[in-house]
CSV table of C-alpha atoms in Angstrom, one decimal:
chain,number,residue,atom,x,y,z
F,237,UNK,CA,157.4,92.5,-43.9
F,238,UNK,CA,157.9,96.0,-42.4
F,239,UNK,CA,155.6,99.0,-42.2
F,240,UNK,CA,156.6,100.3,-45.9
F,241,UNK,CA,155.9,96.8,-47.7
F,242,UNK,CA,152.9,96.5,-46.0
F,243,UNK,CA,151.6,100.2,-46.9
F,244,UNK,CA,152.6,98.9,-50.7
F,245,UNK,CA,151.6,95.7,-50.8
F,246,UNK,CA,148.4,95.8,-48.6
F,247,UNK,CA,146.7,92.8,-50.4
F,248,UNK,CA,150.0,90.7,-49.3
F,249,UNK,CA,149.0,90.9,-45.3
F,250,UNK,CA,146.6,87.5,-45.4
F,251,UNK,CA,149.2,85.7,-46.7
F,252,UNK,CA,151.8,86.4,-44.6
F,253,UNK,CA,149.8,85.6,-41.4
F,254,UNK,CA,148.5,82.4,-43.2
F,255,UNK,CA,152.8,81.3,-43.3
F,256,UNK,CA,153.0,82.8,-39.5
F,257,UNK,CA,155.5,85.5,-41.0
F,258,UNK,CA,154.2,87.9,-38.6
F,259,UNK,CA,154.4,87.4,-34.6
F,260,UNK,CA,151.0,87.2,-33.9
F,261,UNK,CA,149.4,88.0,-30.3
F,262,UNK,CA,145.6,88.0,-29.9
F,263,UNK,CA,143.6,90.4,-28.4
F,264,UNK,CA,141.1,90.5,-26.7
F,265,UNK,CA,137.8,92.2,-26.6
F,266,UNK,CA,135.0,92.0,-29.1
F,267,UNK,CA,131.8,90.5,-29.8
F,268,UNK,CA,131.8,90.3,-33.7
F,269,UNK,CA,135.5,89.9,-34.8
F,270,UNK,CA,138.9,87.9,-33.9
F,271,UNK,CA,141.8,90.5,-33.2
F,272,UNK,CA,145.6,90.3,-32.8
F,273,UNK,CA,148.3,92.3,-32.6
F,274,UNK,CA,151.1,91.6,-35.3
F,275,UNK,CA,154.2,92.6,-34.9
F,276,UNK,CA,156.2,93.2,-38.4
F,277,UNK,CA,160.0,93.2,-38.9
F,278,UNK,CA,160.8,96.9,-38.3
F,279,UNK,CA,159.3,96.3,-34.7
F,280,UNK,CA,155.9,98.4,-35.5
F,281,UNK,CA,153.0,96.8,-34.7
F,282,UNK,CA,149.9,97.0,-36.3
F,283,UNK,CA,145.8,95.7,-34.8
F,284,UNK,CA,144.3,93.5,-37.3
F,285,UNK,CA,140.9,92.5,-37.4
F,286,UNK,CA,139.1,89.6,-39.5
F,287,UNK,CA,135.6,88.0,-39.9
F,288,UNK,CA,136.0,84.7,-37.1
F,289,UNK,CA,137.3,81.3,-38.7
F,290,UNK,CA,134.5,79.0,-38.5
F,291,UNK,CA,131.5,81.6,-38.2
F,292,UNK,CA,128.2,80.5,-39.0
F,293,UNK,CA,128.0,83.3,-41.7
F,294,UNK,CA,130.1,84.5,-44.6
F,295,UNK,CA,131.8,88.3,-43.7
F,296,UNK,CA,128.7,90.7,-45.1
F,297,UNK,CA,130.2,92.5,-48.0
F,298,UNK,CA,131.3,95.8,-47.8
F,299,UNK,CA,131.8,95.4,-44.1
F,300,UNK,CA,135.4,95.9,-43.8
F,301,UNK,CA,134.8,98.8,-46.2
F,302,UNK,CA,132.4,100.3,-44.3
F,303,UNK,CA,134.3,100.8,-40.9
F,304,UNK,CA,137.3,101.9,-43.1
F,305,UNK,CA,135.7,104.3,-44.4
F,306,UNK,CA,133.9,105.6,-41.2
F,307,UNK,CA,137.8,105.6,-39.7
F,308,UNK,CA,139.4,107.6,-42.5
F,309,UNK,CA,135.9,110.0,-42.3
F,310,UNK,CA,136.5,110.9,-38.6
F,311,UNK,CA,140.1,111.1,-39.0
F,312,UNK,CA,139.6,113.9,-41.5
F,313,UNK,CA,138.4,116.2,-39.0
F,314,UNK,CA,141.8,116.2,-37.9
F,315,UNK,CA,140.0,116.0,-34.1
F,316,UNK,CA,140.2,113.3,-31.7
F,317,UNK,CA,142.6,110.3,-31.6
F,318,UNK,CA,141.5,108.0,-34.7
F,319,UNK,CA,144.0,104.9,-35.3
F,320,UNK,CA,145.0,105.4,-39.5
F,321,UNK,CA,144.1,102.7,-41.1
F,322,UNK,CA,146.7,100.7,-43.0
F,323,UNK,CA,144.9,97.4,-44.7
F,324,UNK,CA,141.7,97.2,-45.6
F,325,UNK,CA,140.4,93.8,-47.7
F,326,UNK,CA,137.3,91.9,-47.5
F,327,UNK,CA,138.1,89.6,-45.0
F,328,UNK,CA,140.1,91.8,-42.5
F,329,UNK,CA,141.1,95.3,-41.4
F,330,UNK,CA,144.5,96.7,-39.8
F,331,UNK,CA,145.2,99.8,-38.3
F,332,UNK,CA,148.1,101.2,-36.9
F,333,UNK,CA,148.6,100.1,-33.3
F,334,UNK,CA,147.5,102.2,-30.2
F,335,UNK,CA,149.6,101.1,-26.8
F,336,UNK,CA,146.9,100.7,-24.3
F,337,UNK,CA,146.9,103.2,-20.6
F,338,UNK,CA,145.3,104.4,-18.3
F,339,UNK,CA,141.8,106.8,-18.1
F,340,UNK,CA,143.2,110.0,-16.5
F,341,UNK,CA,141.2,113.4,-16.2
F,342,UNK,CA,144.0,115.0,-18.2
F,343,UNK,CA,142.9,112.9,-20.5
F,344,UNK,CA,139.3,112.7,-20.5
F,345,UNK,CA,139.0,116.7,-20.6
F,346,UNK,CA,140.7,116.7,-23.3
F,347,UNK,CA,138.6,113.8,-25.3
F,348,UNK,CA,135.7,116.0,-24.4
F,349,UNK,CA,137.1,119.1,-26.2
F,350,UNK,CA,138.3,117.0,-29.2
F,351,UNK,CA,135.1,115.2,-29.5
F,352,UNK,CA,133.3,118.6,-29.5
F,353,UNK,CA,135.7,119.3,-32.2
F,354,UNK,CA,135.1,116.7,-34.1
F,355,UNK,CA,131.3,116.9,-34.5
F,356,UNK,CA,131.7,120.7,-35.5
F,357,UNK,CA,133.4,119.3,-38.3
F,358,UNK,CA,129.8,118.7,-39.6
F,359,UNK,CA,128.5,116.4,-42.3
F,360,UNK,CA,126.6,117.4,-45.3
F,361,UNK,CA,123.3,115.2,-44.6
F,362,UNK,CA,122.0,112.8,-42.2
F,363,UNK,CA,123.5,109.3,-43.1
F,364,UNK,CA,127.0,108.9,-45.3
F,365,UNK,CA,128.4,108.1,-48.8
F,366,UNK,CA,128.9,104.7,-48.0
F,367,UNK,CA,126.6,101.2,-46.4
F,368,UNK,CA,126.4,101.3,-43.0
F,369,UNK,CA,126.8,98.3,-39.9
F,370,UNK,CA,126.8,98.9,-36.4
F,371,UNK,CA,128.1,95.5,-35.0
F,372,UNK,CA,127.6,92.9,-37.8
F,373,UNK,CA,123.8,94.6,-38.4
F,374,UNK,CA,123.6,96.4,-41.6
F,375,UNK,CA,122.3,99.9,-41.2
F,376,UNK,CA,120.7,102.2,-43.8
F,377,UNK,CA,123.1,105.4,-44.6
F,378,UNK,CA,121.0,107.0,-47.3
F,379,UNK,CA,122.0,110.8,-47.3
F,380,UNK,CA,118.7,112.5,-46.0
F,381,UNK,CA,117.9,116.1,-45.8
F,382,UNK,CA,115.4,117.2,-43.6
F,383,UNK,CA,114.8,117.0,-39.8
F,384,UNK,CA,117.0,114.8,-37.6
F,385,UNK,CA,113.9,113.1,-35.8
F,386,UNK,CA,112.4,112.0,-38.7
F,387,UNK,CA,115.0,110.5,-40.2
F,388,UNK,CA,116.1,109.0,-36.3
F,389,UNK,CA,113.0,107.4,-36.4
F,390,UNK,CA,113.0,105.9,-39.8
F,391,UNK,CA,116.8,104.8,-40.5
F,392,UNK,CA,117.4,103.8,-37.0
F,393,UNK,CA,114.9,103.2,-34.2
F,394,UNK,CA,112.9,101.5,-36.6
F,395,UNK,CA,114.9,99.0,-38.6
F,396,UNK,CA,116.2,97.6,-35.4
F,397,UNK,CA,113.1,97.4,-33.8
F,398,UNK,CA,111.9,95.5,-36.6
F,399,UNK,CA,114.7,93.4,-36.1
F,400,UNK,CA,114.5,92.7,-32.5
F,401,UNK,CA,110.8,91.4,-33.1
F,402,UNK,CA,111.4,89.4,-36.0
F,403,UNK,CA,114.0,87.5,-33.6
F,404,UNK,CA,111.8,87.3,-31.1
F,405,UNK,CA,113.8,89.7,-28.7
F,406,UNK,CA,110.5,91.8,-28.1
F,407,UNK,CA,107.4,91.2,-28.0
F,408,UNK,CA,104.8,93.1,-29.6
F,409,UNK,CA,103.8,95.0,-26.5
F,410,UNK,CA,107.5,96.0,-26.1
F,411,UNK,CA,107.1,97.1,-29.7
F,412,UNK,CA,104.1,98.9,-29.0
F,413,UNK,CA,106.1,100.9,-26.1
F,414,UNK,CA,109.2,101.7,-28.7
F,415,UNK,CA,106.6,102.7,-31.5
F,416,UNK,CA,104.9,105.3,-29.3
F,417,UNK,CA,108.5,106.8,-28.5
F,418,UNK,CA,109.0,106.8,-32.9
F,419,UNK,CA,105.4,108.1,-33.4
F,420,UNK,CA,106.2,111.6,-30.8
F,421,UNK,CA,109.7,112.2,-32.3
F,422,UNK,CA,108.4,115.0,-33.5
F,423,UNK,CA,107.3,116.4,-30.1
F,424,UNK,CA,110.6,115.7,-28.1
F,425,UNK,CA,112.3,118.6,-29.5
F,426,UNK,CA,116.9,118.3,-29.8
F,427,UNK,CA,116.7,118.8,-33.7
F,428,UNK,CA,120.3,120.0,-35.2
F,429,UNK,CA,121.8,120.3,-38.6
F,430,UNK,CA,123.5,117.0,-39.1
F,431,UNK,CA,127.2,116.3,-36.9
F,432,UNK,CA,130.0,114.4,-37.5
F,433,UNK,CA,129.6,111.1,-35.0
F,434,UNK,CA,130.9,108.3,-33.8
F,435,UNK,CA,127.4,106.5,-33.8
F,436,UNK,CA,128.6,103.7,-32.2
F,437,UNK,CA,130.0,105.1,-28.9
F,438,UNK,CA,129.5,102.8,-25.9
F,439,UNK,CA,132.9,102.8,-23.4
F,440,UNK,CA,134.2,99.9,-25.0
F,441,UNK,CA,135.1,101.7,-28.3
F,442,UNK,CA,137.2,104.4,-26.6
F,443,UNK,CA,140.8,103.4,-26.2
F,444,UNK,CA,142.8,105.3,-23.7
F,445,UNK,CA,146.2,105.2,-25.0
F,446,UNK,CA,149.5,105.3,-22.9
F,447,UNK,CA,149.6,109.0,-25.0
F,448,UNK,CA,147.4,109.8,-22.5
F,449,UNK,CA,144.8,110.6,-25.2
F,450,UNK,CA,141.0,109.0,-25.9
F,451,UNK,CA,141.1,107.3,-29.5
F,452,UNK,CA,137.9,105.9,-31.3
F,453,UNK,CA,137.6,102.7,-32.5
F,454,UNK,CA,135.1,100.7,-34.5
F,455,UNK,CA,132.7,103.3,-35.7
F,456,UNK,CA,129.3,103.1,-37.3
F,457,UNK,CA,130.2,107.0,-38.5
F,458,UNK,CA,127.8,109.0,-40.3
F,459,UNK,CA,126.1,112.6,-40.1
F,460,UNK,CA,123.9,112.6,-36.8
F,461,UNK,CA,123.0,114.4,-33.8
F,462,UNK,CA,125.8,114.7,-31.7
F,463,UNK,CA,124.0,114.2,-28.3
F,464,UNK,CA,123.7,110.4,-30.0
F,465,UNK,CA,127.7,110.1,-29.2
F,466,UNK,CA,127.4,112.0,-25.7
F,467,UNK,CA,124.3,109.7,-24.5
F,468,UNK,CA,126.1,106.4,-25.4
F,469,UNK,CA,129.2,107.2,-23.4
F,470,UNK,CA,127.2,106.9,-20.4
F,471,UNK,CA,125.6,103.3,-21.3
F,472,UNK,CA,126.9,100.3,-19.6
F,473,UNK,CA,128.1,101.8,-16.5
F,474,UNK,CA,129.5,105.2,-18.3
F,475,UNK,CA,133.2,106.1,-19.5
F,476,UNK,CA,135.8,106.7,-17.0
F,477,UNK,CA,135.7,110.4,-16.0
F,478,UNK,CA,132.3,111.0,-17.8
F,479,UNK,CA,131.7,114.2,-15.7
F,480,UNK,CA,134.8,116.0,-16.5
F,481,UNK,CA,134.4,114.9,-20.4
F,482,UNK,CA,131.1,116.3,-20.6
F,483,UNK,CA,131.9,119.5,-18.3
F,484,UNK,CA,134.9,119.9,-21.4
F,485,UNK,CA,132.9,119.2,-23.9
F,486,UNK,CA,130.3,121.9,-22.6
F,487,UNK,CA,132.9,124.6,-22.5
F,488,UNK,CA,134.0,123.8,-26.2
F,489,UNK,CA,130.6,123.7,-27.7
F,490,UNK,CA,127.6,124.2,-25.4
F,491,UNK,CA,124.3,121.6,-26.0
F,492,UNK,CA,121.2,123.0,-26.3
F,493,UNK,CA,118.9,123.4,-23.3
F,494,UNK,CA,117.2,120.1,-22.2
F,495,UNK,CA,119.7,117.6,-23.9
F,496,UNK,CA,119.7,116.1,-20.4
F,497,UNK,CA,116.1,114.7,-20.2
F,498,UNK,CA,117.1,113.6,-24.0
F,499,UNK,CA,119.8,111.0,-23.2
F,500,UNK,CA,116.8,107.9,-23.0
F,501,UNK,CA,116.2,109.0,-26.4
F,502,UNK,CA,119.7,109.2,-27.9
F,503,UNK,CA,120.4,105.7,-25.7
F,504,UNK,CA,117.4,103.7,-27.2
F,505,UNK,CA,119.2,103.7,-30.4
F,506,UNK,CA,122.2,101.9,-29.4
F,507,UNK,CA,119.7,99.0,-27.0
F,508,UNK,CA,117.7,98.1,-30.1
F,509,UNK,CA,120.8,97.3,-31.5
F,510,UNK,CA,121.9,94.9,-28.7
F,511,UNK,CA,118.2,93.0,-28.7
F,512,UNK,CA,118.5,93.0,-32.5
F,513,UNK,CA,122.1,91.4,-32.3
F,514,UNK,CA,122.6,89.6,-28.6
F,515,UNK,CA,118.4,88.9,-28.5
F,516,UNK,CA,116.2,89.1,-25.1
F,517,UNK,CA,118.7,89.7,-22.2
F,518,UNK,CA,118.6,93.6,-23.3
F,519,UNK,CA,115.0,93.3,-23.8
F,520,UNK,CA,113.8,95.0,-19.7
F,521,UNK,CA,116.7,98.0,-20.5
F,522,UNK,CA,114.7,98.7,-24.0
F,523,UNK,CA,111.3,98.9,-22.7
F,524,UNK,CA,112.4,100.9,-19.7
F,525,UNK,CA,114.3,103.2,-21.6
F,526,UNK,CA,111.7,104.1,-24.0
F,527,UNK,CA,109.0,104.5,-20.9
F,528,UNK,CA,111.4,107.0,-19.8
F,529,UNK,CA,111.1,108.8,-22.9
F,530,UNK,CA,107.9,108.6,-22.8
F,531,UNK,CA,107.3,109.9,-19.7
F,532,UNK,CA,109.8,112.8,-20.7
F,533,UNK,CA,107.1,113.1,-23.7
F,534,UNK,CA,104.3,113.7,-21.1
F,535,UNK,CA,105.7,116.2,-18.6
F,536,UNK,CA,106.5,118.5,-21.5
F,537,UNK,CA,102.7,118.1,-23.3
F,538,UNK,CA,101.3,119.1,-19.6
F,539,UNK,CA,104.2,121.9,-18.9
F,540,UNK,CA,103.0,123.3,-22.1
């Protein structure tokens, strides 16, 4: 199997991994999905995700689909580094491969201006065409009109927090804290006609290819704010050379006054997600970071 087969014959990949026809090497990295490189005949290589053998749960439907689709949506922009992708089936995903390097500053400055690039390339409502997931958690795309903070607080702050409780992540004090934070959305100010996002940007899903280039992987892409994408890339101890990629992106495409004191905001999306999916260990970095926005909240009712 080479490159050309695959591209005609897509629906043929399972089956040639299932006869080890492919040299196979696994990768790692990931929480939800088992990854490998494969290695066809011509010598290109393609990254191949699939739902884990032996998971407690079936693959959701339409997840596959859905980070396809987000892939080929960003890609369109004609931005930043997006891997094309090459397969897509229920049960697995391949892309074409990126060889891994190193986080330079050349590079980083350059993701900034890309990714600044990338969200002008707009989106026509807050959501997308297609069902959303971030991580193996559905997520509810429905194309909304209207003001970003409303629909922040009712497609994606709440769902999750739901979620988190009802798994016993939080408890209904914490839920109390994040439901203040959803019930002064209105107040906090940052609204923007919809961007084109990554919505799923922690470090982890930028790959710094030997191009010496920033590539996204494994989107949750929709129409959003695009301070959502800026304030995740500083969670989890922040992405290589986040100064000089927010200095770049600044110079492209300046953010509005206060986006700073907004970040807590943009973040909490992203830590819901991780009590929802990984449970209480996230649970003191939720309630804090909604306190913060809280207390953001207050300073600006009493400097009015």
């Amino acid at each position: 199997m080479d490159l050309a087969y695959l591209r005609a014959h897509p629906a043929h990949l399972p089956t040639f991994r299932t006869h080890q026809r492919l040299r196979e090497t696994p990768v790692a990295g990931g929480d939800i999905c088992a990854a490998a490189r494969l290695t066809l005949d011509d010598g290109h290589s393609v990254f191949a995700k699939s739902w884990p053998e032996g998971a407690d749960r079936p693959v959701p439907e339409g997840f596959f689909a859905a980070e396809a689709a987000g892939l080929r949506w960003l890609r369109e922009a004609g931005a930043v580094g997006v891997p094309e992708v090459i397969v897509v089936l229920p049960e697995l995903l391949a892309l074409d491969w990126v060889e891994p390097g190193d986080p330079t500053p050349e590079a980083a400055e350059r993701f900034g201006r890309e990714l600044a690039e990338l969200h002008r390339a707009g989106a026509t409502a807050f959501g997308a065409t297609w069902p959303g997931f971030i991580g193996a958690l559905p997520q509810d795309n429905t194309l909304t009109d209207g003001r970003w903070s409303t629909w922040f607080a009712e497609r994606r702050l709440a769902p999750h927090l739901r979620r988190s409780v009802d798994g016993g992540a939080l408890t209904s004090a914490d839920a109390t804290v994040v439901e203040q934070v959803i019930g002064r959305l209105d107040g906090l100010g940052g609204d923007e006609p919809p961007a084109r996002i990554h919505g799923d940007l922690w470090p982890g899903n930028v790959l710094w290819g030997a191009d010496d280039r920033a590539w996204l992987i494994d989107p949750a892409a929709h129409g959003g704010h695009r301070e959502t994408d800026l304030a995740q890339l500083a969670l989890f101890g922040g992405i290589p050379h986040l100064g000089r990629v927010l200095a770049a992106y600044q110079e492209s495409w300046p953010l509005a006054d206060g986006w700073r004191e907004r970040v807590p905001l943009h973040q909490l999306h992203l830590l819901l997600v991780h009590t929802a999916l990984f449970g209480g260990s996230y649970r003191d970095v939720v309630v804090q970071t909604a306190r913060a926005v809280l207390g953001r909240a207050e300073r600006a009712t009493v400097d009015r």
